[in-house]
Short mmCIF file of C-alpha atoms and ligand atoms in Angstrom, two decimals:
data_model
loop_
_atom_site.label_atom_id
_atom_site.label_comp_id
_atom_site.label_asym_id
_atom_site.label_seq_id
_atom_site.Cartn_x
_atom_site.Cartn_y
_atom_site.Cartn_z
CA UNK A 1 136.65 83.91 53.12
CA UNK A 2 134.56 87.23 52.46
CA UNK A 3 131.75 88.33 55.48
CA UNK A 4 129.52 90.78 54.22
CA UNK A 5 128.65 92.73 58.07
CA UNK A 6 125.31 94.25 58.02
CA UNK A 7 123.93 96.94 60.72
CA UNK A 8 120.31 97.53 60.13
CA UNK A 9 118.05 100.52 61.07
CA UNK A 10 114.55 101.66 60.48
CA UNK A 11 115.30 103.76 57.41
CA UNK A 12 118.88 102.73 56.78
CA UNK A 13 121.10 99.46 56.38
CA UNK A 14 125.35 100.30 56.94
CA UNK A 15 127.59 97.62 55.49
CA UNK A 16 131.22 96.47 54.99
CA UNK A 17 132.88 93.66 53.20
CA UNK A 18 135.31 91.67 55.12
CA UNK A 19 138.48 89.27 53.59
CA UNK A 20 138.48 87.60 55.93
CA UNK A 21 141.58 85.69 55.36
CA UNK A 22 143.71 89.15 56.33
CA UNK A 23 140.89 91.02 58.14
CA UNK A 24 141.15 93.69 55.71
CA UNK A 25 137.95 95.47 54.63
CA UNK A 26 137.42 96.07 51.23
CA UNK A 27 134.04 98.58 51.07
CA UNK A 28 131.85 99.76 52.87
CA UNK A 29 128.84 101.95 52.23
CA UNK A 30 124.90 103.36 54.11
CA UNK A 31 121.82 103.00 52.22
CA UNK A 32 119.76 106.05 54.02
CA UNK A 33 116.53 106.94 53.88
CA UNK A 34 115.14 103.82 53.28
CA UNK A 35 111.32 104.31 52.49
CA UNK A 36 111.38 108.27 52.55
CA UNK A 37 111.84 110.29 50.03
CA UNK A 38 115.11 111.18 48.45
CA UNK A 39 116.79 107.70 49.50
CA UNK A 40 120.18 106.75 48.44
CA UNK A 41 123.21 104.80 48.80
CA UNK A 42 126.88 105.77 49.50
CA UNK A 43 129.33 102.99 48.53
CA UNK A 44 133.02 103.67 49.17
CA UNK A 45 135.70 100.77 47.91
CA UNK A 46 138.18 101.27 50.33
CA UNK A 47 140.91 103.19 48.62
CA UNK A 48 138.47 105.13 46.12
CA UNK A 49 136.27 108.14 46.60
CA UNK A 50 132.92 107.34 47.53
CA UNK A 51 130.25 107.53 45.02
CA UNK A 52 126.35 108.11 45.43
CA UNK A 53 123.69 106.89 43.86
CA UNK A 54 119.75 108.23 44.57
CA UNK A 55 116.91 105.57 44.15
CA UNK A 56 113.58 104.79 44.95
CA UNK A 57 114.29 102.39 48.17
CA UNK A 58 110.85 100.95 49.77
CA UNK A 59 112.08 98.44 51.88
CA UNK A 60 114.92 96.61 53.45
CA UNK A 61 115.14 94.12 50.40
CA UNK A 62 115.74 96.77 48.15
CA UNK A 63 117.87 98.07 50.13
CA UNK A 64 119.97 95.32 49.96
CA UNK A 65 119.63 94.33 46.64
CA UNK A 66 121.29 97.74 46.10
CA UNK A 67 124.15 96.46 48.32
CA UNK A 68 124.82 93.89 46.41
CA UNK A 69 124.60 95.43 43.21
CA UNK A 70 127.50 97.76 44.60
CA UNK A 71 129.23 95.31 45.54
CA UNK A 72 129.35 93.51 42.26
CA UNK A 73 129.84 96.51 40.18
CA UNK A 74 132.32 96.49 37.49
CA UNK A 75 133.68 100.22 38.04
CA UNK A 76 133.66 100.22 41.97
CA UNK A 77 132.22 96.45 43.10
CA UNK A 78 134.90 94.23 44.52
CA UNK A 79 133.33 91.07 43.91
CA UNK A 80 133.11 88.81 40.75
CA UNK A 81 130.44 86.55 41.77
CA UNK A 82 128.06 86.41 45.02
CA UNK A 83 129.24 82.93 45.42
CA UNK A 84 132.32 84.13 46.70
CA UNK A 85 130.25 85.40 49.51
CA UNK A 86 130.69 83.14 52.52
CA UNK A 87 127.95 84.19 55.16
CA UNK A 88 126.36 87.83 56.25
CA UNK A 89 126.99 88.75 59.89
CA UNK A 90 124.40 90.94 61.53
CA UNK A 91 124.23 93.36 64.32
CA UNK A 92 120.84 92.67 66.58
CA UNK A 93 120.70 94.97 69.25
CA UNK A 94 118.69 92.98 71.47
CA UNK A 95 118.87 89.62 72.67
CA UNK A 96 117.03 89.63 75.77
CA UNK A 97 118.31 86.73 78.25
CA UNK A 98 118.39 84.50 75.37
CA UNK A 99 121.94 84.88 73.41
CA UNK A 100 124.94 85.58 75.59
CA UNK A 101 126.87 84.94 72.31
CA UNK A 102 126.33 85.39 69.12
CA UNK A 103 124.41 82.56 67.04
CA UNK A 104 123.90 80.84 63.39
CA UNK A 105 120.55 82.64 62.69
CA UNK A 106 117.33 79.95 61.87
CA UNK A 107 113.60 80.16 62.64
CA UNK A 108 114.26 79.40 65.83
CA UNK A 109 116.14 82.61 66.14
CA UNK A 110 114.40 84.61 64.22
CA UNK A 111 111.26 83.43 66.58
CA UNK A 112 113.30 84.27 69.58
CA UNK A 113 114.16 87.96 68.46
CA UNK A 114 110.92 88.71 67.93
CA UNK A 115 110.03 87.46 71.19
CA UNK A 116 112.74 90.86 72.56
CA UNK A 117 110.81 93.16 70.36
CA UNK A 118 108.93 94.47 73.26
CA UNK A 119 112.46 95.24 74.83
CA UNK A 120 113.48 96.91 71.93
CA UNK A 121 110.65 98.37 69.87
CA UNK A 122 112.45 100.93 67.45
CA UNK A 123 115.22 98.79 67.01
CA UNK A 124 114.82 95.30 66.77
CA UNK A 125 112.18 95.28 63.94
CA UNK A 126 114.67 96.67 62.04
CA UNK A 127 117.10 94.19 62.97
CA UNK A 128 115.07 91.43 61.66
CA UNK A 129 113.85 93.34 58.52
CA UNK A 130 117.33 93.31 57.29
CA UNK A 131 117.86 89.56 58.31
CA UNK A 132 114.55 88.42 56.52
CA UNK A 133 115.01 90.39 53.43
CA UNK A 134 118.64 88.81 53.64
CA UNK A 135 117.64 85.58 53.80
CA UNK A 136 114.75 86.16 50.60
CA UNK A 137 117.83 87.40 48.48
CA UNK A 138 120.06 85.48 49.12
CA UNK A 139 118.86 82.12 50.79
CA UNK A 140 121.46 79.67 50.63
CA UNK A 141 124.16 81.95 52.80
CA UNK A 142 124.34 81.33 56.08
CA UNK A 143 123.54 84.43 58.53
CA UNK A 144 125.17 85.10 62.81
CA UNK A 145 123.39 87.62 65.17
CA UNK A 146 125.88 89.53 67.20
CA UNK A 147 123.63 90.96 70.24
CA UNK A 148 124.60 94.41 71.30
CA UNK A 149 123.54 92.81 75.28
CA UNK A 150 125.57 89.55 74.87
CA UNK A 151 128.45 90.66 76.16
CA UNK A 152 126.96 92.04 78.88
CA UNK A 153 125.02 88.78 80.01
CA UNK A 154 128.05 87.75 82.63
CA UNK A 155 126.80 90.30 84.74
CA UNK A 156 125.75 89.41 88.28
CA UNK A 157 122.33 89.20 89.58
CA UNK A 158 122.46 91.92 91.88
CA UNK A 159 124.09 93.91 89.55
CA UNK A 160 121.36 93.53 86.86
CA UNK A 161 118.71 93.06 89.04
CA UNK A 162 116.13 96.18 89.76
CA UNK A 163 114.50 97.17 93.44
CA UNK A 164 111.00 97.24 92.34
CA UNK A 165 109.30 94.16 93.12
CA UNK A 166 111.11 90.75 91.80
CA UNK A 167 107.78 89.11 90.08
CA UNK A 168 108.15 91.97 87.34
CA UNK A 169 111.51 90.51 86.79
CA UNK A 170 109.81 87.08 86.76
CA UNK A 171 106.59 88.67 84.54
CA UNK A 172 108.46 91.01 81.84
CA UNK A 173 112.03 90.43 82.11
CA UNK A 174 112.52 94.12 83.81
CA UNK A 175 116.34 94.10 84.40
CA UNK A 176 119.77 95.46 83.53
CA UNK A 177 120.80 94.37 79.96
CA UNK A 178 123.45 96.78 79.01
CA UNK A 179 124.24 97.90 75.24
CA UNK A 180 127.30 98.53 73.42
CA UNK A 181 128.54 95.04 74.33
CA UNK A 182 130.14 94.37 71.01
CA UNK A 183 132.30 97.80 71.55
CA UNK A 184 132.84 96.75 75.04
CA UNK A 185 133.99 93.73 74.56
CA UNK A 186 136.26 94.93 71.37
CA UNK A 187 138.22 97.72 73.34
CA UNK A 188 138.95 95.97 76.67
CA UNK A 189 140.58 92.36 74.41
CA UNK A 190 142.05 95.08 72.27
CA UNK A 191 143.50 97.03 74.95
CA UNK A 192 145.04 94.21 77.09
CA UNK A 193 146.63 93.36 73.53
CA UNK A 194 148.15 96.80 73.71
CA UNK A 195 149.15 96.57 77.17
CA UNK A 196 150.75 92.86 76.57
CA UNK A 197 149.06 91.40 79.37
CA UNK A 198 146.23 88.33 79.60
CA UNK A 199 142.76 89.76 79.39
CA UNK A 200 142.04 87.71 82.44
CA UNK A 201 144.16 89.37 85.04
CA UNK A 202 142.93 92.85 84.16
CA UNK A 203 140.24 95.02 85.28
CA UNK A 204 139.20 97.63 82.82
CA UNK A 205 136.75 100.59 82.74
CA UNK A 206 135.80 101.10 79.37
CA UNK A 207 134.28 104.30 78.41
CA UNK A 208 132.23 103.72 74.77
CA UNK A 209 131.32 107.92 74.62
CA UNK A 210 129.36 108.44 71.78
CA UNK A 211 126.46 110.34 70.69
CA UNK A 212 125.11 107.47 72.62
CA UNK A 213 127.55 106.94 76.13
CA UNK A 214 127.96 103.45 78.47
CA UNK A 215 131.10 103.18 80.51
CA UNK A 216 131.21 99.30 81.74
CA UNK A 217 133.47 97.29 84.26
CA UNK A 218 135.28 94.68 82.67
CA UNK A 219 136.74 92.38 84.80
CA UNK A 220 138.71 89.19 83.72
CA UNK A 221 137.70 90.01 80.01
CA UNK A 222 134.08 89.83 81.53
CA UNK A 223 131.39 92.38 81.37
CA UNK A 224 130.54 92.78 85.42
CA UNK A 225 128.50 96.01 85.54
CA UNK A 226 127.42 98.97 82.76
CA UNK A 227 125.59 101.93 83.05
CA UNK A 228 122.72 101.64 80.34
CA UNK A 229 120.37 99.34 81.95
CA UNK A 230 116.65 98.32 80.40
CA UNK A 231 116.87 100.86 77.79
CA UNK A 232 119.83 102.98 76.81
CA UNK A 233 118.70 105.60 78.67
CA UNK A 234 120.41 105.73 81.76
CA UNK A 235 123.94 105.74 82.54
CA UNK A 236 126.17 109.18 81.78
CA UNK A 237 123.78 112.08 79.88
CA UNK A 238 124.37 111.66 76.31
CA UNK A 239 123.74 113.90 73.20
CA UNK A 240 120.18 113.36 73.48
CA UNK A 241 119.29 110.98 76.31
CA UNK A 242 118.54 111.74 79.73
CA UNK A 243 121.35 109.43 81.77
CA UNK A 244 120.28 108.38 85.34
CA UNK A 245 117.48 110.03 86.71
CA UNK A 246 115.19 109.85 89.51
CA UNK A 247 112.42 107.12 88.18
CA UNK A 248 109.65 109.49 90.33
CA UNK A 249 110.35 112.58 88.07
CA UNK A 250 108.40 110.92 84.93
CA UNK A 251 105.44 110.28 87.18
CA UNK A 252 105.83 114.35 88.59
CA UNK A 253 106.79 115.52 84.95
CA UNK A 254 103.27 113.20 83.95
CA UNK A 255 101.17 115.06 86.80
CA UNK A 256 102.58 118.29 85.73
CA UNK A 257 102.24 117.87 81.99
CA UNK A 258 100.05 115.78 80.89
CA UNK A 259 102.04 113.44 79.18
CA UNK A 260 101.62 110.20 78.09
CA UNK A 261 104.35 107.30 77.57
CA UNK A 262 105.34 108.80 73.95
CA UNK A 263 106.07 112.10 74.36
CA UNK A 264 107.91 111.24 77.77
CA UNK A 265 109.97 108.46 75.71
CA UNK A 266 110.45 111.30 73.40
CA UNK A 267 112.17 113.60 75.86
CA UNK A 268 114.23 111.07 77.86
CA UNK A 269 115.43 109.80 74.58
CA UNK A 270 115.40 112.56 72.09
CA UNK A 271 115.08 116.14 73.92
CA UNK A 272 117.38 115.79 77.11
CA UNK A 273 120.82 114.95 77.43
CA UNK A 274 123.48 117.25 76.12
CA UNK A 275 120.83 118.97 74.06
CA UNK A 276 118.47 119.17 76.74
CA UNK A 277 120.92 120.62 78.97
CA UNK A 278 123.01 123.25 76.39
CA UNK A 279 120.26 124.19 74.22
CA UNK A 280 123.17 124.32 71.60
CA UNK A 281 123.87 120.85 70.17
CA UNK A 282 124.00 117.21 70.47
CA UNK A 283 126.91 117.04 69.70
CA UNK A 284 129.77 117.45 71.73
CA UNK A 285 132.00 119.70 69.13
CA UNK A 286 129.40 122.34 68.90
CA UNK A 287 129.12 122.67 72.88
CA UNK A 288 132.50 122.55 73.64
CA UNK A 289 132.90 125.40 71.25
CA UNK A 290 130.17 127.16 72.73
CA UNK A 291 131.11 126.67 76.17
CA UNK A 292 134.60 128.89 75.52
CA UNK A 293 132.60 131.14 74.24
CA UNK A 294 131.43 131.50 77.50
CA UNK A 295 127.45 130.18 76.77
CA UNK A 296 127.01 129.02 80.88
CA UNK A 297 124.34 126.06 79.84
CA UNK A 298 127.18 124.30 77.62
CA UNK A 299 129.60 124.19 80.22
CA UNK A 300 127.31 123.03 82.59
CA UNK A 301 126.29 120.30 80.23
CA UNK A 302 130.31 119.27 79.82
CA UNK A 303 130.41 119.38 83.39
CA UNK A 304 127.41 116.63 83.80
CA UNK A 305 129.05 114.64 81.10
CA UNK A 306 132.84 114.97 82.84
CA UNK A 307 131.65 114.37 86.07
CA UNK A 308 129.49 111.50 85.38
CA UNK A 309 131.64 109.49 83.54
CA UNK A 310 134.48 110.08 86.17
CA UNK A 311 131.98 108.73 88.99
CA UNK A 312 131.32 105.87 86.75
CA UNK A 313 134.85 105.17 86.60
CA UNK A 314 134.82 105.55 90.50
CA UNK A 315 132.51 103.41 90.93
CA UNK A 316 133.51 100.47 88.91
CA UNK A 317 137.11 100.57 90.19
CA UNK A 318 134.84 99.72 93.74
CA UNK A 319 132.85 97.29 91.80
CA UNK A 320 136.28 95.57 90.67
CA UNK A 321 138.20 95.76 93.97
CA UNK A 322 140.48 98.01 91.86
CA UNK A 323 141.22 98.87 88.66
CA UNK A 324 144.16 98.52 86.41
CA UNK A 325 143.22 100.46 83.13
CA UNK A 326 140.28 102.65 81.62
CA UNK A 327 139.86 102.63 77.95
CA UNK A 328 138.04 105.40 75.81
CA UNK A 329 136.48 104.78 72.49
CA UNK A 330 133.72 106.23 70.16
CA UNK A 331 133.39 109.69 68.41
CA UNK A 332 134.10 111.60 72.01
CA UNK A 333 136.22 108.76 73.54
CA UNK A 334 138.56 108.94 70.50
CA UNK A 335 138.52 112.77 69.50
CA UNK A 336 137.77 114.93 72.23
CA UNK A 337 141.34 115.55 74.27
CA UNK A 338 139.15 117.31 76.36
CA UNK A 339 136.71 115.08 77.40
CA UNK A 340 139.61 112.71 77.88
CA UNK A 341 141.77 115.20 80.17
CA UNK A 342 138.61 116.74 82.28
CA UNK A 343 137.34 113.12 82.70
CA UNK A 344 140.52 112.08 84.17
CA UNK A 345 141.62 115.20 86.28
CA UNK A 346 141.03 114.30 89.74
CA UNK A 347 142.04 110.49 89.35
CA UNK A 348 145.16 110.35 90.72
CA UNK A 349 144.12 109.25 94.09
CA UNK A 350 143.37 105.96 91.95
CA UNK A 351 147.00 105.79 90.58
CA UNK A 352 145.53 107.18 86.90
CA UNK A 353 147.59 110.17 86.00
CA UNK A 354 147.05 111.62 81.98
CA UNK A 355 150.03 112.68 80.39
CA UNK A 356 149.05 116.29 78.38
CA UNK A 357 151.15 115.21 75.81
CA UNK A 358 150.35 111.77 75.03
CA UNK A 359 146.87 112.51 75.21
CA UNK A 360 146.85 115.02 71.84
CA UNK A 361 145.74 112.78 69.88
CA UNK A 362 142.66 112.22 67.67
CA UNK A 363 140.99 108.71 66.17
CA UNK A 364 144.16 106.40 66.96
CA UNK A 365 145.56 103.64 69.37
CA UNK A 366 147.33 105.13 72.36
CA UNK A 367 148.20 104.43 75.65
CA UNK A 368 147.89 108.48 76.63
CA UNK A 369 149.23 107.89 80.93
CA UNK A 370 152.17 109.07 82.31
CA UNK A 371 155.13 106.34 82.23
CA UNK A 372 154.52 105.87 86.28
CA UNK A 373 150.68 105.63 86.33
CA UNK A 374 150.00 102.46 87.74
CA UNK A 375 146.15 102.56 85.93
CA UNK A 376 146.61 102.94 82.26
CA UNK A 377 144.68 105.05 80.51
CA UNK A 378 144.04 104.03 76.42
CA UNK A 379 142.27 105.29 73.69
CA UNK A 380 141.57 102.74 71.31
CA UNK A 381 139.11 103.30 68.33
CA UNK A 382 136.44 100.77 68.56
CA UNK A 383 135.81 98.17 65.57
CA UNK A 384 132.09 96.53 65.99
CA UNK A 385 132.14 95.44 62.61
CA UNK A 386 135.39 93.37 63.15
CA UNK A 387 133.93 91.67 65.78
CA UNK A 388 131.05 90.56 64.14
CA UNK A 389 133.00 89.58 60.71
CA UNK A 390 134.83 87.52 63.50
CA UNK A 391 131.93 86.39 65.07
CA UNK A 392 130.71 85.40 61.93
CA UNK A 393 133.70 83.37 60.50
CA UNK A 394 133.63 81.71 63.78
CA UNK A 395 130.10 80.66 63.51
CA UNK A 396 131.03 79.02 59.62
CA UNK A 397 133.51 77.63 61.05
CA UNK A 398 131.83 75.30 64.12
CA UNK A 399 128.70 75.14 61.49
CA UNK A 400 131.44 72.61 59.10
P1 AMP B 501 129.56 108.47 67.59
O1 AMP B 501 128.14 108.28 68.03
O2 AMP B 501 130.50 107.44 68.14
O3 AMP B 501 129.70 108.68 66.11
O4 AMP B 501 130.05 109.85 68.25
C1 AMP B 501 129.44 111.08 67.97
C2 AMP B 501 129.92 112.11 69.00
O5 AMP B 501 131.35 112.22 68.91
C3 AMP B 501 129.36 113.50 68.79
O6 AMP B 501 128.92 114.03 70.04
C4 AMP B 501 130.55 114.28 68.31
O7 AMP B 501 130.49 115.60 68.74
C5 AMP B 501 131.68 113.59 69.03
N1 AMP B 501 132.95 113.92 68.38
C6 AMP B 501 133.42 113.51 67.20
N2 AMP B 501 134.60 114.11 66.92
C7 AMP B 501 134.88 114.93 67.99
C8 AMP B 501 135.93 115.81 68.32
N3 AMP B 501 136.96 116.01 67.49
N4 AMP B 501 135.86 116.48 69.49
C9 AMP B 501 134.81 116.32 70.32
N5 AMP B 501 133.79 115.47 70.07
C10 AMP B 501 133.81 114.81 68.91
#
């Protein structure tokens, strides 16, 4: 059984071929630059080098006409015929109230999602672009939305709910959704695999630290509380977003300025953050270079990150009457030993003690606590894409 997992943005589509029958991927590729100028797609059979190809790509359908083309070619395809295609599972970021799983995607669906465009303007179009030009290429195979807020749909009222009055709750569905659930929901199951024990009896900070960041409480294999809420803005600062914030600073910063909605969206999301704060870099590599090179504004935007994750991690062990593991995943989760150590210094009190040793590693499984840390701390590399082939072959199979 072959899932072909599709992740589509506003000017680019990312994609990987499951076999399902072993779980094994057997390509993967990005199609960037999708109605811009100098567009292209990367296709890499898994095992080969990666090859490139530039062409004029318009639209989503193109785009994934292209995908298909690569992944029929003769030289560096790996399939013989489409029809050994069994469905396409897609990753919707945005799902409102409506999925708290993922579903077999119909008009119905497709009506819904557009429905949660409001919720998520830049990214939810683009979600359904790729599922529409999908399902005019290739109509006859079935299509699953996996929601990036499913997981985090077991969440409790007052955990979800904001304190601005409840009819704007009622009016525009103004609440906590959470993102990242897919990753979330991977690295807790994944770790509790590691640590031999039922998901169930184990409660589990995960920290997804990324260029974008949410840390979550998982309790029970349940999502109980994250820190992105509405939007992905708050939460921990991340390479370009602003993390929590006092809601009364947009109004002063809109008094001050002059700004309308845009160009504040356009600071909170794109300007603040680790950038905002180093002046260096989004990303984390370039300011924790800069930092021991003594720049003062880079080490006071680790600090932020360090500190904020580690309240996070505080406050979820509260949330959870305790806490039995934390889990880091993503590009600074798994790489930076760092992150991992500063994060963690200071959380002994909570029985989580780092081993120096264990922790020097980079991009792989590990369970990185001393042997006598009652809280285990893990680094496991997160695999969204697995999920959603899952997902997927699930769907097909309660569909038969
Ligand atoms: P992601 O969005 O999951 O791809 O993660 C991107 C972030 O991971 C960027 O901030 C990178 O700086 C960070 N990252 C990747 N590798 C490392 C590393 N070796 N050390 C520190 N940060 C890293």
């Amino acid at each position: 059984m072959k899932v072909l997992v599709l992740n589509c943005g506003s000017s680019s589509v990312k994609y990987q071929l499951f076999d399902m029958t072993n779980e094994s991927a057997s390509a993967k590729g990005l199609v960037e630059r999708i109605g811009i100028a100098g567009s292209r797609i990367r296709h890499n059979k898994v095992g080969d080098e990666p090859v490139v190809k530039n062409a004029e790509i318009p639209n989503h359908k193109v785009a994934i006409k292209l995908v298909l083309e690569a992944l029929l070619d003769n030289e560096h395809g790996v399939l013989d015929s489409l029809d050994e295609l069994t469905a396409v599972g897609h990753r919707v970021v945005h799902a409102g109230e409506k999925f708290a799983c993922s579903v077999h995607i119909n008009k119905e669906v497709i009506d819904a999602l557009e429905e949660c465009v409001p919720l998520a303007p830049l990214h939810n179009p683009a979600n359904l672009a790729g599922i529409e030009a999908m399902m005019e290429v290739l109509p006859e195979i079935p299509q699953v939305g996996v929601f990036d807020t499913a997981f985090h749909q077991t969440m409790p009222d007052y955990a979800y709910i904001y304190g601005v009055p409840y009819h704007y709750y009622e009016t525009y569905k103004v609440r906590r959704y959470g993102f990242h659930g897919t990753s979330h929901f991977y690295v807790s199951h994944r770790a509790a695999e590691i640590l031999g024990k039922p998901v169930e009896d184990l409660r589990i900070v995960t920290c997804h630290m990324g260029n974008g960041s949410s840390i979550a409480a998982v309790k029970g294999g349940i999502s109980i509380d994250t820190s992105m809420g509405f939007t992905p803005v708050p939460g921990v600062i991340m390479g370009t977003r602003a993390g929590d914030l006092d809601p009364q600073l947009i109004t002063f910063l809109q008094e001050q300025d002059g700004m309308d909605p845009k160009a504040i969206n356009h600071i909170l999301n794109k300007e603040s953050g680790i950038l905002g704060i180093s002046g260096v870099s989004s990303d984390l590599r370039d300011v924790e270079e800069a930092a021991e090179s003594g720049n003062k504004r880079a080490l006071l935007a680790e600090n932020m990150l360090y500190y904020g994750v580690r309240k996070y991690i505080g406050a979820y062990a509260a949330a959870m009457g305790g806490i039995d593991a934390i889990v880091f995943t993503a590009g600074i989760g798994e790489n930076s030993i760092t992150a991992r150590a500063r994060i963690c210094d200071g959380l002994a009190f909570l029985g989580a003690v780092i081993d120096p040793e264990k922790n020097n590693i980079r991009g792989k499984e590990a369970v990185i606590s001393t042997d006598d840390s009652s809280v285990k701390i893990l680094v496991v590399p997160t695999n969204e894409e697995l999920v959603i082939a899952r997902d997927t072959k699930g769907k097909m199979a309660e569909l038969k």
